[in-house]
Coordinates of C-alpha atoms and ligand atoms in Angstrom, one line a residue:
X118 CA 8.6 -9.8 -53.8
X119 CA 4.9 -8.9 -53.3
X120 CA 3.7 -12.4 -52.5
X121 CA 5.9 -12.6 -49.5
X122 CA 3.6 -12.5 -46.5
X123 CA 4.8 -12.4 -42.9
X124 CA 3.6 -15.3 -40.8
X125 CA 0.5 -14.4 -38.8
X126 CA -0.1 -15.8 -35.3
X127 CA -3.4 -17.6 -35.0
X128 CA -5.4 -17.8 -31.9
X129 CA -4.7 -21.4 -31.6
X130 CA -1.0 -21.2 -32.3
X131 CA -0.2 -22.9 -29.1
X132 CA -2.7 -25.7 -29.6
X133 CA -1.5 -29.2 -30.1
X134 CA 0.0 -29.6 -33.6
X135 CA -1.6 -32.2 -35.7
X136 CA 0.1 -35.6 -36.3
X137 CA 2.7 -35.0 -33.6
X138 CA 3.1 -37.5 -30.9
X139 CA 2.9 -35.9 -27.5
X140 CA 3.8 -38.1 -24.6
X141 CA 1.4 -37.8 -21.7
X142 CA 3.1 -37.1 -18.4
X143 CA 2.1 -40.4 -16.9
X144 CA 3.4 -42.3 -19.9
X145 CA 6.7 -40.4 -19.7
X146 CA 7.0 -41.2 -16.0
X147 CA 6.3 -44.9 -16.7
X148 CA 8.9 -45.0 -19.4
X149 CA 11.5 -43.2 -17.3
X150 CA 10.8 -45.5 -14.4
X151 CA 11.3 -48.6 -16.6
X152 CA 14.5 -47.3 -18.1
X153 CA 16.5 -46.5 -15.0
X154 CA 18.3 -48.7 -12.5
X155 CA 19.6 -48.0 -9.0
X156 CA 23.2 -47.6 -8.0
X157 CA 25.0 -50.7 -7.0
X158 CA 27.8 -49.4 -4.7
X159 CA 27.1 -49.5 -1.0
X160 CA 29.0 -48.7 2.2
X161 CA 28.7 -49.4 5.9
X162 CA 28.1 -46.4 8.2
X163 CA 27.6 -45.9 11.9
X164 CA 23.9 -45.2 12.5
X165 CA 24.6 -41.7 13.8
X166 CA 26.2 -40.8 10.5
X167 CA 23.5 -42.3 8.3
X168 CA 20.7 -39.8 8.4
X169 CA 19.4 -39.1 4.9
X170 CA 21.0 -42.2 3.5
X171 CA 19.2 -45.1 1.8
X172 CA 19.3 -48.6 3.2
X173 CA 21.0 -51.2 1.0
X174 CA 20.0 -54.1 3.3
X175 CA 17.2 -54.8 5.7
X176 CA 17.8 -53.9 9.3
X177 CA 17.2 -56.9 11.7
X178 CA 16.5 -56.1 15.3
X179 CA 19.5 -57.3 17.4
X180 CA 17.4 -57.1 20.5
X181 CA 13.7 -56.6 21.4
X182 CA 12.2 -53.2 22.3
X183 CA 11.7 -53.2 25.2
X184 CA 14.2 -55.9 26.0
X185 CA 12.4 -56.8 29.2
X186 CA 9.0 -56.1 30.7
X187 CA 9.1 -52.8 32.5
X188 CA 7.0 -50.2 34.2
X189 CA 5.3 -47.5 32.1
X190 CA 4.8 -45.2 35.1
X191 CA 6.1 -44.2 38.5
X192 CA 4.0 -46.1 41.0
X193 CA 3.8 -49.4 43.0
X194 CA 4.2 -52.9 41.5
X195 CA 2.8 -56.2 42.7
X196 CA 1.4 -59.5 41.5
X197 CA -2.1 -59.0 40.2
X198 CA -3.3 -62.4 41.4
X199 CA -3.1 -61.4 45.1
X200 CA -5.3 -58.3 44.7
X201 CA -9.1 -57.9 44.4
X202 CA -11.9 -55.4 44.6
X203 CA -12.2 -52.6 47.2
X204 CA -9.4 -50.9 49.0
X205 CA -6.2 -52.8 48.7
X206 CA -3.5 -52.4 51.4
X207 CA -0.1 -54.1 50.6
X208 CA 3.0 -54.0 52.7
X209 CA 6.0 -52.6 50.8
X210 CA 9.3 -54.4 50.4
X211 CA 12.2 -52.3 51.7
X212 CA 13.9 -51.7 48.3
X213 CA 12.7 -50.1 45.1
X214 CA 13.1 -50.8 41.3
X215 CA 14.3 -47.9 39.1
X216 CA 15.4 -47.6 35.4
X217 CA 19.0 -48.9 35.3
X218 CA 18.7 -50.1 38.9
X219 CA 16.8 -53.4 38.8
X220 CA 15.5 -55.0 42.0
X221 CA 17.3 -58.3 42.3
X222 CA 15.0 -60.1 44.7
X223 CA 11.4 -61.4 44.5
X224 CA 8.4 -59.5 45.6
X225 CA 6.3 -61.9 47.6
X226 CA 2.6 -62.3 46.6
X227 CA 0.5 -59.8 48.5
X228 CA 3.4 -57.3 48.8
X229 CA 4.2 -54.3 46.7
X230 CA 7.4 -52.4 45.6
X231 CA 8.1 -48.8 44.8
X232 CA 8.8 -48.8 41.0
X233 CA 9.8 -46.1 38.6
X234 CA 9.2 -45.6 34.9
X235 CA 11.5 -47.8 32.8
X236 CA 12.4 -50.2 35.6
X237 CA 12.3 -53.9 34.8
X238 CA 9.4 -55.6 36.5
X239 CA 11.0 -57.5 39.4
X240 CA 10.2 -61.2 39.9
X241 CA 6.7 -61.4 41.4
X242 CA 5.5 -58.1 39.8
X243 CA 3.1 -58.1 36.8
X244 CA 1.0 -55.0 37.5
X245 CA 1.6 -51.4 38.5
X246 CA -0.6 -48.7 39.9
X247 CA 0.1 -45.0 39.3
X248 CA 1.6 -43.3 42.3
X249 CA -1.2 -40.6 42.0
X250 CA -3.8 -43.3 42.7
X251 CA -2.0 -44.5 45.9
X252 CA -1.5 -43.5 49.5
X253 CA 1.5 -44.6 51.4
X254 CA 3.2 -44.2 54.8
X255 CA 6.4 -45.7 53.6
X256 CA 5.6 -49.1 55.1
X257 CA 2.2 -49.8 53.3
X258 CA 0.6 -48.7 50.1
X259 CA -3.2 -48.4 49.7
X260 CA -5.2 -48.1 46.5
X261 CA -8.7 -48.9 45.1
X262 CA -9.2 -52.3 43.5
X263 CA -9.8 -53.9 41.2
X264 CA -6.8 -53.1 39.0
X265 CA -6.5 -54.4 35.5
X266 CA -4.0 -57.2 35.2
X267 CA -0.7 -56.0 33.7
X268 CA -1.9 -52.3 34.0
X269 CA 0.8 -49.7 33.4
X270 CA 3.4 -52.2 32.2
X271 CA 5.1 -52.8 28.9
X272 CA 5.6 -56.3 27.6
X273 CA 9.1 -57.5 26.4
X274 CA 9.2 -57.0 22.7
X275 CA 5.8 -55.4 22.5
X276 CA 7.2 -52.8 20.2
X277 CA 9.7 -54.8 18.1
X278 CA 10.8 -58.4 18.6
X279 CA 14.4 -59.4 18.3
X280 CA 15.2 -61.0 14.9
X281 CA 12.4 -59.2 13.0
X282 CA 12.9 -56.8 10.2
X283 CA 12.8 -53.2 11.5
X284 CA 13.5 -51.3 8.3
X285 CA 13.7 -52.6 4.8
X286 CA 16.1 -52.0 1.9
X287 CA 15.3 -48.8 0.0
X288 CA 14.2 -46.9 3.1
X289 CA 15.7 -43.4 3.4
X290 CA 16.7 -42.9 7.0
X291 CA 15.1 -40.0 8.9
X292 CA 15.8 -38.9 12.5
X293 CA 13.1 -41.2 14.0
X294 CA 14.7 -44.1 12.2
X295 CA 18.0 -43.5 14.0
X296 CA 16.1 -43.7 17.3
X297 CA 14.6 -47.0 16.3
X298 CA 17.8 -48.6 15.0
X299 CA 19.7 -47.4 18.1
X300 CA 17.0 -48.9 20.4
X301 CA 17.3 -52.2 18.6
X302 CA 21.0 -52.4 19.2
X303 CA 21.9 -51.7 15.6
X304 CA 25.1 -49.8 15.5
X305 CA 25.9 -49.8 11.8
X306 CA 23.9 -49.9 8.6
X307 CA 24.6 -50.9 5.0
X308 CA 23.6 -47.9 2.8
X309 CA 23.9 -46.9 -0.9
X310 CA 26.6 -44.4 -1.5
X311 CA 25.0 -41.1 -2.3
X312 CA 24.0 -40.4 -5.9
X313 CA 26.2 -37.8 -7.6
X314 CA 24.2 -35.4 -9.6
X315 CA 26.0 -33.2 -12.2
X316 CA 24.4 -29.9 -13.1
X317 CA 25.3 -28.0 -16.2
X318 CA 23.9 -24.7 -17.6
X319 CA 24.2 -23.8 -21.3
X320 CA 23.5 -20.6 -23.2
X321 CA 25.5 -17.7 -24.7
X322 CA 23.3 -15.2 -22.9
X323 CA 23.9 -16.7 -19.4
X324 CA 26.4 -15.2 -16.9
X325 CA 27.7 -18.2 -15.0
X326 CA 29.4 -16.4 -12.2
X327 CA 27.0 -14.5 -9.8
X328 CA 29.6 -11.9 -8.9
X329 CA 30.3 -11.0 -12.5
X330 CA 28.8 -7.9 -14.1
X331 CA 26.0 -8.7 -16.6
X332 CA 25.7 -6.8 -19.9
X333 CA 22.2 -5.8 -21.1
X334 CA 21.9 -8.8 -23.3
X335 CA 23.0 -11.2 -20.6
X336 CA 21.1 -12.9 -17.7
X337 CA 22.3 -14.6 -14.6
X338 CA 22.3 -18.3 -14.3
X339 CA 19.2 -19.0 -12.3
X340 CA 18.9 -22.7 -13.0
X341 CA 22.3 -24.1 -11.8
X342 CA 22.0 -22.9 -8.2
X343 CA 18.4 -24.1 -8.1
X344 CA 19.1 -27.6 -9.6
X345 CA 22.2 -28.1 -7.4
X346 CA 20.2 -27.3 -4.3
X347 CA 17.4 -29.6 -5.5
X348 CA 19.9 -32.4 -5.8
X349 CA 21.2 -31.7 -2.3
X350 CA 17.6 -31.7 -0.9
X351 CA 17.2 -35.1 -2.5
X352 CA 20.1 -36.4 -0.5
X353 CA 22.4 -36.5 -3.5
X354 CA 25.9 -35.0 -3.9
X355 CA 25.6 -32.0 -6.2
X356 CA 28.4 -31.8 -8.7
X357 CA 28.7 -28.3 -10.3
X358 CA 29.7 -28.7 -13.9
X359 CA 29.5 -25.0 -14.5
X360 CA 28.0 -22.8 -17.2
X361 CA 29.0 -23.6 -20.8
X362 CA 28.6 -21.4 -23.8
X363 CA 26.6 -22.7 -26.8
X364 CA 29.5 -24.4 -28.3
X365 CA 29.2 -28.1 -29.1
X366 CA 32.9 -28.8 -28.3
X367 CA 32.7 -27.2 -24.9
X368 CA 29.4 -28.8 -24.1
X369 CA 30.8 -32.1 -25.2
X370 CA 33.8 -31.7 -22.9
X371 CA 31.6 -30.7 -20.0
X372 CA 29.4 -33.8 -20.5
X373 CA 32.6 -35.9 -20.5
X374 CA 33.6 -34.3 -17.2
X375 CA 30.1 -35.0 -15.9
X376 CA 30.1 -38.6 -17.0
X377 CA 33.3 -39.0 -15.0
X378 CA 32.3 -37.1 -11.9
X379 CA 28.5 -37.9 -11.7
X380 CA 26.0 -40.7 -11.9
X381 CA 23.4 -38.6 -13.7
X382 CA 23.6 -35.2 -15.3
X383 CA 21.0 -32.4 -15.4
X384 CA 21.4 -29.8 -18.1
X385 CA 19.3 -26.8 -18.7
X386 CA 18.8 -24.8 -21.8
X387 CA 19.3 -25.8 -25.4
X388 CA 17.0 -28.8 -25.1
X389 CA 14.5 -28.1 -27.8
X390 CA 15.1 -28.3 -31.6
X391 CA 16.0 -24.7 -32.3
X392 CA 19.1 -23.4 -34.2
X393 CA 21.0 -22.8 -31.0
X394 CA 19.9 -25.9 -29.2
X395 CA 23.3 -27.4 -29.1
X396 CA 22.6 -29.8 -26.2
X397 CA 19.9 -31.6 -28.1
X398 CA 21.9 -31.6 -31.3
X399 CA 24.9 -33.0 -29.5
X400 CA 22.9 -35.6 -27.7
X401 CA 21.2 -36.6 -30.9
X402 CA 24.6 -37.1 -32.5
X403 CA 26.5 -38.7 -29.7
X404 CA 24.3 -39.5 -26.9
X405 CA 21.4 -41.7 -28.1
X406 CA 19.0 -38.9 -27.5
X407 CA 15.3 -39.4 -27.1
X408 CA 13.5 -36.1 -27.2
X409 CA 10.3 -36.4 -25.4
X410 CA 7.7 -33.8 -26.3
X411 CA 5.8 -34.1 -23.1
X412 CA 2.2 -32.9 -23.0
X413 CA 2.6 -30.6 -20.1
X414 CA 2.7 -27.0 -19.3
X415 CA 5.2 -25.5 -18.6
X416 CA 8.2 -27.3 -19.9
X417 CA 7.4 -29.3 -23.0
X418 CA 10.8 -30.6 -24.3
X419 CA 12.6 -33.0 -22.1
X420 CA 15.6 -34.5 -23.7
X421 CA 16.8 -37.8 -22.3
X422 CA 20.0 -39.3 -23.4
X423 CA 23.0 -41.4 -22.3
X424 CA 26.4 -39.9 -22.4
X425 CA 29.1 -42.5 -21.9
X426 CA 26.4 -44.5 -20.2
X427 CA 25.4 -41.8 -17.8
X428 CA 21.8 -40.6 -18.0
X429 CA 21.4 -37.0 -19.1
X430 CA 18.2 -35.0 -18.4
X431 CA 18.0 -32.1 -20.8
X432 CA 15.7 -29.8 -19.0
X433 CA 14.2 -26.7 -20.5
X434 CA 16.1 -23.5 -20.1
X435 CA 13.2 -21.5 -18.7
X436 CA 13.7 -21.6 -14.9
X437 CA 10.0 -22.2 -14.2
X438 CA 9.9 -25.0 -16.7
X439 CA 13.2 -26.3 -15.5
X440 CA 12.0 -26.4 -11.9
X441 CA 8.7 -28.2 -12.8
X442 CA 10.4 -30.7 -15.1
X443 CA 13.0 -31.4 -12.5
X444 CA 10.4 -31.8 -9.7
X445 CA 8.1 -34.0 -11.8
X446 CA 10.7 -36.1 -13.7
X447 CA 14.1 -35.8 -12.2
X448 CA 13.0 -36.1 -8.6
X449 CA 11.4 -39.5 -8.8
X450 CA 14.0 -40.7 -11.2
X451 CA 16.9 -39.7 -9.0
X452 CA 15.1 -41.3 -6.0
X453 CA 15.0 -44.6 -8.0
X454 CA 18.7 -44.2 -8.9
X455 CA 19.6 -43.6 -5.3
X456 CA 18.1 -46.9 -4.3
X457 CA 15.1 -45.4 -2.6
X458 CA 12.6 -46.4 -5.3
X459 CA 10.4 -44.3 -7.5
X460 CA 9.1 -41.4 -5.3
X461 CA 5.5 -40.4 -6.1
X462 CA 4.8 -36.9 -4.6
X463 CA 2.0 -37.1 -2.0
X464 CA -0.7 -34.8 -3.2
X465 CA -3.3 -32.9 -1.1
X466 CA -6.8 -32.3 -2.3
X467 CA -7.8 -28.8 -1.4
X468 CA -10.5 -26.3 -2.4
X469 CA -9.4 -23.9 -5.2
X470 CA -9.2 -20.2 -4.4
X471 CA -9.2 -19.4 -8.1
X472 CA -11.2 -20.0 -11.3
X473 CA -9.7 -21.4 -14.5
X474 CA -10.5 -23.4 -17.5
X475 CA -8.1 -25.4 -19.6
X476 CA -8.3 -27.3 -22.8
X477 CA -7.7 -31.0 -23.2
X478 CA -4.2 -32.2 -24.2
X479 CA -1.7 -31.0 -21.7
X480 CA -1.3 -31.5 -18.0
X481 CA -0.7 -28.1 -16.3
X482 CA 1.3 -27.1 -13.3
X483 CA 0.5 -23.8 -11.7
X484 CA 2.6 -22.1 -9.1
X485 CA 0.4 -22.1 -6.0
X486 CA 0.2 -21.8 -2.3
X487 CA -2.3 -22.3 0.5
X488 CA -4.0 -19.1 1.5
X489 CA -5.2 -18.0 5.0
X490 CA -8.6 -19.4 4.2
X491 CA -7.2 -22.9 3.4
X492 CA -7.9 -22.5 -0.3
X493 CA -5.2 -22.9 -2.9
X494 CA -4.4 -19.6 -4.6
X495 CA -2.3 -19.4 -7.8
X496 CA 0.3 -16.9 -8.8
X497 CA -1.2 -13.9 -10.6
X498 CA 0.7 -14.6 -13.8
X499 CA 1.1 -17.9 -15.6
X500 CA 4.0 -16.3 -17.6
X501 CA 6.7 -18.9 -17.6
X502 CA 9.4 -16.2 -17.3
X503 CA 8.0 -15.2 -13.9
X504 CA 10.6 -16.7 -11.6
X505 CA 9.2 -14.7 -8.6
X506 CA 6.1 -16.9 -8.8
X507 CA 8.2 -20.0 -8.1
X508 CA 9.6 -18.3 -5.0
X509 CA 6.1 -17.0 -4.0
X510 CA 4.6 -20.4 -4.3
X511 CA 4.8 -23.2 -1.7
X512 CA 3.8 -25.9 -4.2
X513 CA 2.2 -26.7 -7.6
X514 CA -1.4 -27.2 -8.5
X515 CA -1.7 -30.1 -11.0
X516 CA -4.5 -29.9 -13.5
X517 CA -5.3 -33.1 -15.4
X518 CA -4.6 -33.8 -19.1
X519 CA -8.3 -33.5 -19.9
X520 CA -10.2 -30.3 -20.3
X521 CA -11.3 -28.8 -17.1
X522 CA -13.2 -25.9 -15.7
X523 CA -12.4 -24.9 -12.1
X524 CA -14.6 -22.7 -10.0
X525 CA -13.6 -21.4 -6.6
X526 CA -14.3 -24.1 -4.0
X527 CA -13.7 -27.0 -6.4
X528 CA -11.3 -29.6 -5.2
X529 CA -7.8 -29.4 -6.9
X530 CA -4.6 -31.4 -6.5
X531 CA -2.0 -29.5 -4.6
X532 CA 1.6 -30.8 -4.5
X533 CA 3.5 -29.0 -1.8
X534 CA 7.2 -28.5 -2.5
X535 CA 7.8 -30.8 0.5
X536 CA 6.0 -33.5 -1.4
X537 CA 8.8 -33.4 -3.9
X538 CA 11.3 -33.5 -1.1
X539 CA 12.1 -29.8 -1.5
Ligands
LIG142 P1 16.6 -22.4 -24.1 O1 15.9 -23.7 -23.7 O2 18.0 -22.5 -24.2 O3 16.0 -22.0 -25.4 O4 16.2 -21.3 -23.1 C1 14.9 -20.9 -22.8 C2 14.8 -19.7 -22.0 O5 15.4 -19.9 -20.7 C3 15.7 -18.5 -22.6 O6 15.0 -17.3 -22.3 C4 16.9 -18.6 -21.8 O7 17.6 -17.4 -21.8 C5 16.5 -19.0 -20.5 N1 17.5 -19.7 -19.7 C6 18.2 -20.8 -20.2 N2 19.1 -21.2 -19.3 C7 18.9 -20.4 -18.2 C8 19.5 -20.3 -16.9 N3 20.5 -21.2 -16.6 N4 19.1 -19.4 -16.1 C9 18.1 -18.5 -16.4 N5 17.5 -18.5 -17.6 C10 17.9 -19.5 -18.5
LIG143 MG1 19.7 -21.5 -24.9

């Protein structure tokens, strides 16, 4: 046939197709946020075992911090009312007040007592002078007045008052929070049980077992270890659903297992509409699939579905796209499902160490890191197959949906991996 002409790539072959609805990233995020709900199961844990867990109830201070007025320094305590300007010389009471060893008596007005950091202010003491500002012979103490009333003391409850809310529902506990809760006499907390995140890889070309030899046409499963460890970093329980060949029956069985063992499933590969894209075909048939063609680069197709009521994120197979889609969409979504609320990554605005221009239509994420000069440099290649760039980077530069030209020195949005909780 002479009229058969091979297709020719045009310069704009990757431009936005006409008449196709592309979902902007923000709209996709809004829809996702509206669609998901948090876990309902909770449990009670000792505070010491609750780091990383999400509070399912407000924490109310059982006692004040500090519980009683005490000294902030090592020094000498007295009643401010009996002191004035100029050199002050006060007789010392025979005893002392130390942390854990309160002075039971009363310090008479015009007298002073040796007092150490953390000691409860004895009756008759409202002010403390630093020992470095004093001279003493053991019987008297001398210092320069005037001294500010209540100097070097801490008021009872000045940090947290008994009965007030110290931490609220939805807060993910970090090490400093354990200090706070413990100080407030809170021994146990009500927390959500951890979210179980199933991770599944698909593809006939994928070798699922890292120790297995790979034939020339095969590649190792890069996504599953990455996604499992992302889930763990997000405080979830990773559930390895394995690697499955492109066989609808096997994928279906794996999704069934996932729906039993997990609260949410992340799949990678087979999510677009190609011949071999069994995940999307299966989800379309049995899983109320919504395929979102998200206006972003990398990682356009994001398949969202419910499998036996369990949300399934069909992430792109390409590891760079899988990572970006997981960080941008799955991260905040899993945070919401965990009870911790939607998690917006905290962006930094930094000067660009690169030049780039982009067209309107798609939000772009570039693998990037902060250079020695404090500018954001991007990975040499934007090729989405370059997994090394993900590892080289310490974060992503986010370029807006609109067209943009960036010159070195221009401010850009940098999202450190840490901002995604990674
Ligand atoms: P797909 O979305 O299945 O068309 O896959 C897109 C690209 O990602 C293909 O080059 C796949 O070989 C590759 N890919 C899919 N899954 C994985 C995986 N788990 N690890 C590494 N590469 C993958
Ligand atoms: Mg595939």
